Amino acid sequence: MDRIRIRGGKPLSGSIPIGGAKNATLPLMAAGLLSDGPLVLENAPDLADIATMRALLVQHGMKVEHDKAQRRLVLSGAADNLEAPYDLVRKMRASVLVMGPLLARFGEARVSLPGGCAIGTRPVDLHIKGLEQMGAVFDLEGGYMHAKAPATGAGHFLRGAKIIFPQVSVGATENLLMAAALAEGTTELVNAAREPEIGDLAMCLMRMGARIEGIGTDRLVIEGVKQLGAATHPIIPDRIEAGTYACAAAITGGTLLLEGARMVDLGAVVRTMRECGVDVAEETEGLRITRKGGLRGADVMTEPFPGFATDMQAQFMALMCVAEGASMITETIFENRFMHVPELTRMGARIKYHGQSAIVRGVPKLSGAPVMATDLRASVSLVLAGLAAQGETIVNRVYHLDRGYEAIERKLSAVGAAIERV
Ligand SMILES: CC(=O)N[C@H]1[C@@H](OP(=O)(O)OP(=O)(O)OC[C@H]2O[C@@H](n3ccc(=O)[nH]c3=O)[C@H](O)[C@@H]2O)O[C@H](CO)[C@@H](O)[C@@H]1O
Ligand SMILES: C=C(OP(=O)(O)O)C(=O)O
């Protein structure tokens, strides 16, 4: 199995191109189920999760072409198999996003329950409750959610509803937004998630002919239409990939231009990095991250957007391991997202955690070690620690990284890191 070998201690310098956002592309691909297309997605990243979503849609009966050279995905055709099998759903939880589109367009879906994952239990009750409010009836059998929605007689299956989320959920907002686009009448999503990926999905649905108001706010109002059509949509840049490479510049005391990255998507992360003594400047081509002086510790609490992203928590913790003073990191989104702590500790970090909070006491140097992690962002936090550590770090289980970071070793070695896949 592939591993990543890093010899740390080199300040990075140069430019890194930021790809299209994984977490925008996955729901956008699911939206392809809502019409015969073609839906053309530009700036598509080449990631394991994209291949998984492609396999899922293909087994549903759709045609999905991924032109990697042109960074383009073209989705067309109509689903003729309404089942999302366990083998694919367990690989990637975002598979559950086919539920809303399948129900809205065909009145039926059978989707495996995803189960828990390394970072938490991650139930899908909010997705189910919302779709039930829109008229779907759910049955649980053999680990599958089997949902049916009777035809309304007006060319729709689902009916618009006012859905008040008791808790902010990115996936539930996306699933219901897609379902509402083809439902009869008006749907109101209250306490909706406001992540940039949701705005991107809404923009794409509008290009396909959907009627949506309130984009960028926590109240989305969708006027259902009978049919959606073809569209071409450019995927937004990956703010988490950008934030991760910003940490790479900061932890090595270097300077990187993150081509295509946008300040507007990274607000809380940028504010915190500045608090730590890192310079962040918006330039025409992207964001420039520079660290000249020492790193100072800072406290963060993860929150739904526009708060500090949970998907940046592990990377920021790696940075705080070598910052001056103590930093308190509180994870409020997922109940088990400190799996990187024991591995960072093996590299010499001083971290203690209890429940939702961790205290990191900065040390002058980390030391390289063989490490492994159980999820995507935890794995990349070990790469970051390895870039700053003395000696050699081997990161095992690279398949986690390949879910969300395209060519990470090539992007980092091009800016001066001693990193290779072995
Ligand atoms: C593919 C994708 O875009 N993944 C992102 C998405 O995941 P995902 O959409 O799964 O995350 P959610 O926003 O839904 O989860 C937020 C919280 O709500 C809980 N919850 C969620 C749904 C539900 O029905 N019931 C429930 O209790 C979850 O367990 C979690 O504690 O948003 C997360 C939070 O920003 C990110 O970390 C993930 O990278
Ligand atoms: C948690 C993540 O993804 P997923 O929701 O697909 O597990 C992530 O991108 O960090």
Coordinates of C-alpha atoms and ligand atoms in Angstrom, one line a residue:
M1 CA 0.0 0.0 0.0
D2 CA 1.3 3.5 -0.9
R3 CA 2.8 5.7 1.8
I4 CA 4.0 9.3 1.9
R5 CA 7.6 10.0 3.0
I6 CA 8.5 13.5 4.1
R7 CA 11.8 15.0 5.2
G8 CA 10.8 18.0 7.1
G9 CA 12.3 21.4 7.9
K10 CA 12.2 23.1 4.4
P11 CA 10.3 26.5 4.1
L12 CA 8.0 26.3 1.1
S13 CA 8.0 28.9 -1.6
G14 CA 6.1 29.2 -4.9
S15 CA 2.6 28.7 -6.2
I16 CA 0.1 25.9 -5.7
P17 CA -3.0 25.7 -8.0
I18 CA -6.2 25.1 -6.0
G19 CA -8.6 22.6 -7.5
G20 CA -12.4 22.5 -7.7
A21 CA -14.0 21.8 -4.3
K22 CA -14.6 18.1 -3.5
N23 CA -17.5 19.0 -1.3
A24 CA -19.1 21.1 -4.0
T25 CA -18.6 18.6 -6.8
L26 CA -20.2 15.7 -5.0
P27 CA -23.7 17.3 -4.5
L28 CA -23.4 18.9 -8.0
M29 CA -22.9 15.4 -9.5
A30 CA -26.0 14.2 -7.5
A31 CA -27.9 17.1 -9.0
G32 CA -27.2 15.5 -12.4
L33 CA -29.9 13.0 -11.5
L34 CA -32.5 15.8 -11.7
S35 CA -32.4 16.2 -15.5
D36 CA -31.5 14.4 -18.6
G37 CA -28.7 17.0 -19.0
P38 CA -26.2 17.3 -20.2
L39 CA -24.9 18.9 -17.0
V40 CA -21.3 20.1 -17.6
L41 CA -19.3 20.7 -14.5
E42 CA -16.1 22.7 -15.1
N43 CA -13.0 22.8 -12.9
A44 CA -13.7 19.3 -11.7
P45 CA -11.0 17.8 -9.4
D46 CA -9.5 14.3 -9.9
L47 CA -10.1 12.6 -6.6
A48 CA -11.1 9.2 -5.3
D49 CA -14.4 10.5 -4.0
I50 CA -15.3 11.9 -7.4
A51 CA -14.6 8.4 -8.9
T52 CA -16.8 6.9 -6.2
M53 CA -19.7 9.3 -7.0
R54 CA -19.2 8.6 -10.7
A55 CA -19.4 4.8 -10.1
L56 CA -22.6 5.4 -8.1
L57 CA -24.3 7.5 -10.8
V58 CA -23.2 5.1 -13.5
Q59 CA -24.7 2.1 -11.7
H60 CA -27.9 4.2 -11.4
G61 CA -27.9 4.2 -15.2
M62 CA -26.5 7.7 -16.0
K63 CA -23.7 8.5 -18.4
V64 CA -20.8 10.3 -16.6
E65 CA -17.7 11.3 -18.6
H66 CA -14.7 12.7 -16.7
D67 CA -12.3 14.5 -19.1
K68 CA -9.4 14.8 -16.6
A69 CA -7.2 16.8 -19.1
Q70 CA -10.0 19.4 -19.5
R71 CA -11.0 19.1 -15.8
R72 CA -14.6 18.6 -17.0
L73 CA -17.4 16.2 -15.9
V74 CA -20.3 15.7 -18.3
L75 CA -23.4 14.0 -16.8
S76 CA -26.3 12.9 -19.0
G77 CA -29.2 10.4 -19.3
A78 CA -31.8 9.3 -16.7
A79 CA -31.4 6.8 -13.9
D80 CA -33.1 3.5 -14.4
N81 CA -31.9 1.8 -11.2
L82 CA -33.1 3.6 -8.1
E83 CA -30.9 1.7 -5.6
A84 CA -27.7 3.1 -4.0
P85 CA -25.8 0.0 -2.8
Y86 CA -24.1 -0.5 0.5
D87 CA -20.7 -1.1 -1.1
L88 CA -20.6 2.4 -2.5
V89 CA -22.4 4.3 0.2
R90 CA -20.1 2.9 3.0
K91 CA -17.1 4.1 1.0
M92 CA -18.4 7.6 0.9
R93 CA -21.2 9.2 2.9
A94 CA -22.0 11.8 0.4
S95 CA -23.7 9.0 -1.6
V96 CA -26.8 9.7 0.5
L97 CA -27.2 12.9 -1.6
V98 CA -28.8 10.8 -4.4
M99 CA -31.9 10.3 -2.2
G100 CA -33.5 13.7 -2.7
P101 CA -33.0 13.9 -6.5
L102 CA -34.2 10.3 -7.0
L103 CA -37.3 10.8 -5.0
A104 CA -38.1 14.1 -6.6
R105 CA -37.7 12.9 -10.1
F106 CA -38.8 9.2 -9.9
G107 CA -40.9 9.0 -6.7
E108 CA -38.8 6.2 -5.3
A109 CA -35.3 5.5 -3.9
R110 CA -33.6 2.7 -2.1
V111 CA -30.4 4.0 -0.4
S112 CA -28.2 2.1 2.0
L113 CA -27.8 3.7 5.4
P114 CA -24.3 5.0 5.6
G115 CA -23.6 4.0 9.2
G116 CA -21.0 5.8 11.4
C117 CA -17.6 6.8 10.4
A118 CA -14.2 7.6 12.0
I119 CA -15.2 11.2 13.0
G120 CA -18.7 10.5 14.5
T121 CA -22.0 8.7 14.3
R122 CA -23.3 11.0 11.6
P123 CA -27.0 10.1 11.4
V124 CA -29.2 11.1 8.5
D125 CA -32.4 11.7 10.4
L126 CA -32.7 15.3 9.3
H127 CA -32.6 14.2 5.6
I128 CA -35.3 11.7 6.3
K129 CA -37.5 14.0 8.3
G130 CA -37.4 16.7 5.7
L131 CA -38.3 14.4 2.9
E132 CA -41.1 12.9 5.0
Q133 CA -42.5 16.4 5.4
M134 CA -42.5 16.6 1.6
G135 CA -44.6 13.5 1.3
A136 CA -42.1 10.6 1.1
V137 CA -42.8 7.5 3.2
F138 CA -39.7 5.7 4.5
D139 CA -39.3 2.1 5.3
L140 CA -36.1 0.6 6.8
E141 CA -35.2 -2.9 5.7
G142 CA -31.9 -4.8 5.5
G143 CA -29.9 -1.7 6.3
Y144 CA -31.5 0.3 3.4
M145 CA -33.8 3.3 3.5
H146 CA -36.6 2.6 1.1
A147 CA -38.6 5.7 0.3
K148 CA -41.6 6.2 -1.9
A149 CA -43.5 9.3 -2.8
P150 CA -46.9 9.1 -4.6
A151 CA -47.4 11.2 -7.7
T152 CA -49.2 14.4 -6.9
G153 CA -51.1 14.5 -10.1
A154 CA -49.5 17.7 -11.3
G155 CA -46.4 16.0 -12.7
H156 CA -44.5 16.0 -9.4
F157 CA -43.8 13.4 -6.7
L158 CA -42.9 15.6 -3.7
R159 CA -44.8 18.5 -2.3
G160 CA -43.2 21.8 -1.1
A161 CA -43.1 22.2 2.7
K162 CA -41.7 24.5 5.4
I163 CA -38.8 22.7 6.9
I164 CA -37.2 24.1 10.0
F165 CA -33.8 22.3 10.7
P166 CA -33.3 21.9 14.5
Q167 CA -29.5 21.7 13.7
V168 CA -27.5 23.1 10.8
S169 CA -26.6 20.3 8.4
V170 CA -24.8 20.7 5.1
G171 CA -25.9 17.4 3.6
A172 CA -29.5 17.7 4.7
T173 CA -29.7 21.2 3.3
E174 CA -28.3 20.0 0.0
N175 CA -30.6 16.9 -0.2
L176 CA -33.7 19.0 0.5
L177 CA -32.7 21.8 -1.8
M178 CA -32.4 19.4 -4.7
A179 CA -35.6 17.6 -3.8
A180 CA -37.4 21.0 -3.6
A181 CA -36.3 22.0 -7.0
L182 CA -38.7 19.5 -8.6
A183 CA -41.4 19.5 -5.9
E184 CA -44.9 20.8 -6.3
G185 CA -45.2 24.3 -4.8
T186 CA -43.0 26.2 -2.5
T187 CA -40.4 24.8 0.0
E188 CA -38.9 26.9 2.7
L189 CA -35.7 25.7 4.3
V190 CA -35.2 27.5 7.6
N191 CA -31.9 27.3 9.6
A192 CA -30.3 26.0 6.4
A193 CA -26.5 25.6 6.2
R194 CA -24.7 28.5 4.5
E195 CA -21.5 26.8 3.4
P196 CA -20.1 28.2 0.0
E197 CA -20.7 24.7 -1.4
I198 CA -24.5 25.2 -0.9
G199 CA -24.4 28.5 -2.7
D200 CA -22.6 26.7 -5.5
L201 CA -25.2 24.0 -5.7
A202 CA -28.0 26.5 -5.7
M203 CA -26.3 28.5 -8.5
C204 CA -26.0 25.4 -10.6
L205 CA -29.7 24.4 -10.0
M206 CA -30.7 27.9 -11.1
R207 CA -28.7 27.4 -14.3
M208 CA -30.7 24.1 -14.8
G209 CA -33.9 26.1 -14.4
A210 CA -34.7 26.0 -10.7
R211 CA -36.2 28.9 -8.9
I212 CA -34.3 29.7 -5.6
E213 CA -34.2 32.7 -3.4
G214 CA -32.1 33.5 -0.4
I215 CA -28.8 32.0 -1.7
G216 CA -26.0 32.6 0.9
T217 CA -28.5 33.0 3.8
D218 CA -30.0 30.5 6.3
R219 CA -33.4 30.7 4.7
L220 CA -33.8 29.3 1.2
V221 CA -37.1 29.5 -0.6
I222 CA -37.6 27.2 -3.6
E223 CA -40.4 27.3 -6.1
G224 CA -40.6 23.9 -7.6
V225 CA -40.6 23.4 -11.4
K226 CA -41.8 20.4 -13.4
Q227 CA -38.5 19.9 -15.2
L228 CA -34.9 20.9 -15.1
G229 CA -32.6 21.0 -18.2
A230 CA -29.1 21.2 -19.4
A231 CA -26.5 23.6 -17.9
T232 CA -22.8 24.4 -17.7
H233 CA -21.4 25.3 -14.3
P234 CA -17.9 26.1 -13.0
I235 CA -17.2 24.5 -9.6
I236 CA -15.9 26.8 -6.9
P237 CA -12.3 26.4 -5.7
D238 CA -11.7 24.1 -2.7
R239 CA -11.5 26.3 0.4
I240 CA -10.3 23.3 2.5
E241 CA -7.5 22.4 0.1
A242 CA -6.6 26.2 0.1
G243 CA -6.7 26.3 3.9
T244 CA -4.6 23.2 4.2
Y245 CA -1.8 24.7 1.9
A246 CA -2.1 28.0 3.8
C247 CA -1.1 25.9 6.9
A248 CA 1.7 24.4 5.0
A249 CA 3.2 27.8 4.2
A250 CA 2.7 28.9 7.9
I251 CA 4.1 25.8 9.5
T252 CA 7.2 25.8 7.4
G253 CA 7.8 29.6 7.7
G254 CA 7.5 30.0 3.9
T255 CA 5.4 31.9 1.4
L256 CA 2.9 30.4 -1.0
L257 CA 0.5 31.8 -3.6
L258 CA -2.6 29.7 -3.6
E259 CA -3.8 30.2 -7.1
G260 CA -7.6 30.6 -7.4
A261 CA -8.3 30.6 -3.7
R262 CA -10.8 33.2 -2.4
M263 CA -10.8 35.2 0.8
V264 CA -14.6 35.2 1.0
D265 CA -14.7 31.4 1.4
L266 CA -12.0 31.3 4.1
G267 CA -13.1 34.2 6.4
A268 CA -12.7 32.6 9.9
V269 CA -9.6 30.6 8.9
V270 CA -7.9 33.7 7.6
R271 CA -8.8 35.7 10.7
T272 CA -7.3 33.0 12.9
M273 CA -4.1 32.7 10.9
R274 CA -3.6 36.4 11.1
E275 CA -4.0 36.2 14.9
C276 CA -1.2 33.6 14.9
G277 CA 1.2 36.0 13.1
V278 CA 0.6 34.7 9.5
D279 CA 0.3 37.2 6.7
V280 CA -2.6 36.6 4.3
A281 CA -3.0 38.9 1.3
E282 CA -5.6 38.7 -1.6
E283 CA -3.9 39.1 -5.0
T284 CA -5.4 38.9 -8.4
E285 CA -4.4 35.3 -8.9
G286 CA -5.3 34.1 -5.4
L287 CA -4.2 34.3 -1.8
R288 CA -0.7 34.8 -0.7
I289 CA 0.3 33.3 2.6
T290 CA 3.6 34.3 4.3
R291 CA 5.1 33.7 7.7
K292 CA 8.2 35.6 8.5
G293 CA 8.2 35.8 12.3
G294 CA 7.3 33.3 15.0
L295 CA 3.9 31.6 15.3
R296 CA 1.6 32.6 18.2
G297 CA -1.0 30.2 19.6
A298 CA -4.8 31.0 19.2
D299 CA -8.0 29.5 20.3
V300 CA -10.6 28.2 17.9
M301 CA -14.0 26.6 18.0
T302 CA -15.5 24.9 15.0
E303 CA -18.9 26.1 13.8
P304 CA -21.1 26.0 10.8
F305 CA -20.1 28.5 8.1
P306 CA -19.2 31.4 8.4
G307 CA -17.5 30.0 11.5
F308 CA -14.3 28.1 11.6
A309 CA -14.7 24.9 9.5
T310 CA -14.4 21.5 11.2
D311 CA -12.7 20.3 8.1
M312 CA -9.8 22.7 9.0
Q313 CA -9.5 21.7 12.7
A314 CA -6.9 19.0 12.4
Q315 CA -4.6 21.1 10.1
F316 CA -4.9 24.1 12.5
M317 CA -4.0 21.8 15.4
A318 CA -0.8 20.7 13.6
L319 CA 0.1 24.4 13.2
M320 CA -0.6 25.1 16.9
C321 CA 1.7 22.2 17.9
V322 CA 4.7 24.5 17.0
A323 CA 3.2 27.9 18.0
E324 CA 4.3 29.8 21.0
G325 CA 2.0 29.4 24.1
A326 CA -1.1 27.4 24.6
S327 CA -4.1 27.1 22.2
M328 CA -7.5 25.7 23.0
I329 CA -9.3 23.9 20.1
T330 CA -13.0 23.0 20.6
E331 CA -14.7 20.7 18.1
T332 CA -18.5 21.3 18.2
I333 CA -19.6 19.6 14.9
F334 CA -18.4 16.0 15.2
E335 CA -18.1 14.0 18.5
N336 CA -14.9 12.1 17.5
R337 CA -12.7 14.4 15.5
F338 CA -9.5 14.3 17.5
M339 CA -8.1 11.0 16.0
H340 CA -5.0 12.9 15.0
V341 CA -4.1 13.8 18.6
P342 CA -2.3 10.5 19.5
E343 CA -0.4 10.5 16.2
L344 CA 0.7 14.2 16.6
T345 CA 1.8 13.3 20.1
R346 CA 4.0 10.5 18.7
M347 CA 5.8 13.3 16.8
G348 CA 6.5 15.2 20.0
A349 CA 3.4 17.4 20.2
R350 CA 2.1 18.3 23.7
I351 CA -1.7 17.9 23.5
K352 CA -4.3 17.0 26.0
Y353 CA -8.0 16.6 25.3
H354 CA -11.1 16.0 27.2
G355 CA -14.5 15.7 25.5
Q356 CA -14.9 18.4 22.9
S357 CA -11.8 20.5 23.7
A358 CA -8.0 20.0 23.3
I359 CA -5.2 22.1 24.8
V360 CA -2.1 22.3 22.6
R361 CA 1.1 23.6 24.2
G362 CA 3.5 24.6 21.5
V363 CA 6.9 22.9 21.3
P364 CA 10.0 24.4 19.5
K365 CA 10.3 21.3 17.2
L366 CA 8.4 18.2 16.2
S367 CA 10.3 15.0 15.3
G368 CA 9.5 12.8 12.3
A369 CA 7.9 9.4 12.9
P370 CA 5.8 6.7 11.2
V371 CA 2.2 7.7 11.6
M372 CA -1.3 7.0 10.3
A373 CA -4.7 8.4 10.5
T374 CA -8.3 7.2 10.1
D375 CA -9.8 10.1 8.1
L376 CA -9.0 12.6 5.4
R377 CA -8.2 15.8 7.4
A378 CA -6.5 13.9 10.2
S379 CA -4.1 12.4 7.6
V380 CA -3.3 15.7 6.1
S381 CA -2.6 17.2 9.5
L382 CA 0.2 14.6 9.8
V383 CA 1.6 15.6 6.4
L384 CA 1.7 19.2 7.7
A385 CA 3.4 18.2 10.9
G386 CA 5.9 16.1 8.9
L387 CA 6.7 19.2 6.8
A388 CA 7.8 21.0 9.9
A389 CA 9.4 18.1 11.8
Q390 CA 13.0 17.2 12.1
G391 CA 13.8 14.0 10.3
E392 CA 11.6 11.6 8.4
T393 CA 7.9 11.1 8.7
I394 CA 6.1 8.3 7.0
V395 CA 2.3 8.8 6.6
N396 CA 0.5 5.5 6.1
R397 CA -3.0 4.9 4.7
V398 CA -2.6 7.4 1.8
Y399 CA -6.0 6.4 0.4
H400 CA -7.5 8.8 2.9
L401 CA -5.5 11.7 1.4
D402 CA -6.5 10.6 -2.1
R403 CA -10.2 11.1 -1.3
G404 CA -9.7 14.9 -1.0
Y405 CA -6.2 16.1 -2.1
E406 CA -5.3 15.8 -5.8
A407 CA -1.6 15.1 -6.4
I408 CA -0.6 16.3 -2.9
E409 CA 3.0 15.1 -3.1
R410 CA 3.4 16.7 -6.5
K411 CA 1.9 20.1 -5.4
L412 CA 4.1 20.2 -2.3
S413 CA 7.3 19.0 -3.9
A414 CA 6.9 21.7 -6.6
V415 CA 7.2 24.3 -3.9
G416 CA 10.2 22.8 -2.2
A417 CA 9.0 20.1 0.1
A418 CA 11.0 16.9 0.3
I419 CA 7.9 14.6 -0.1
E420 CA 7.3 11.5 -2.1
R421 CA 4.9 8.6 -2.5
V422 CA 6.6 5.3 -1.8
Ligands
LIG1 C1 -19.4 15.8 1.5 C2 -19.4 16.9 2.4 O1 -19.8 18.0 2.0 N1 -19.0 16.7 3.6 C3 -19.0 17.8 4.6 C4 -20.4 17.9 5.2 O2 -20.7 16.7 5.8 P1 -22.2 16.4 6.3 O3 -23.1 17.0 5.3 O4 -22.3 14.9 6.6 O5 -22.3 17.2 7.7 P2 -23.5 17.8 8.4 O6 -23.4 19.3 8.2 O7 -24.7 17.2 7.9 O8 -23.3 17.4 9.9 C5 -23.3 18.4 11.0 C6 -23.7 17.7 12.2 O9 -25.1 17.4 12.1 C7 -25.3 16.1 12.5 N2 -26.4 15.5 11.6 C8 -26.4 15.7 10.3 C9 -27.4 15.2 9.5 C10 -28.5 14.5 10.1 O10 -29.5 14.1 9.5 N3 -28.5 14.4 11.5 C11 -27.5 14.9 12.3 O11 -27.5 14.8 13.5 C12 -24.0 15.4 12.1 O12 -23.8 14.1 12.8 C13 -23.0 16.4 12.6 O13 -22.8 16.3 14.0 O14 -20.4 19.0 6.2 C14 -19.5 18.7 7.3 C15 -19.6 19.9 8.2 O15 -19.2 21.1 7.7 C16 -18.1 18.6 6.7 O16 -17.2 18.2 7.8 C17 -18.0 17.5 5.7 O17 -16.7 17.6 5.0
LIG2 C1 -15.5 14.9 6.4 C2 -15.2 15.1 5.1 O1 -15.9 14.4 4.1 P1 -17.1 13.4 4.2 O2 -18.3 14.2 4.6 O3 -17.3 12.9 2.8 O4 -16.7 12.3 5.2 C3 -14.2 16.0 4.7 O5 -14.2 16.4 3.5 O6 -13.4 16.4 5.6

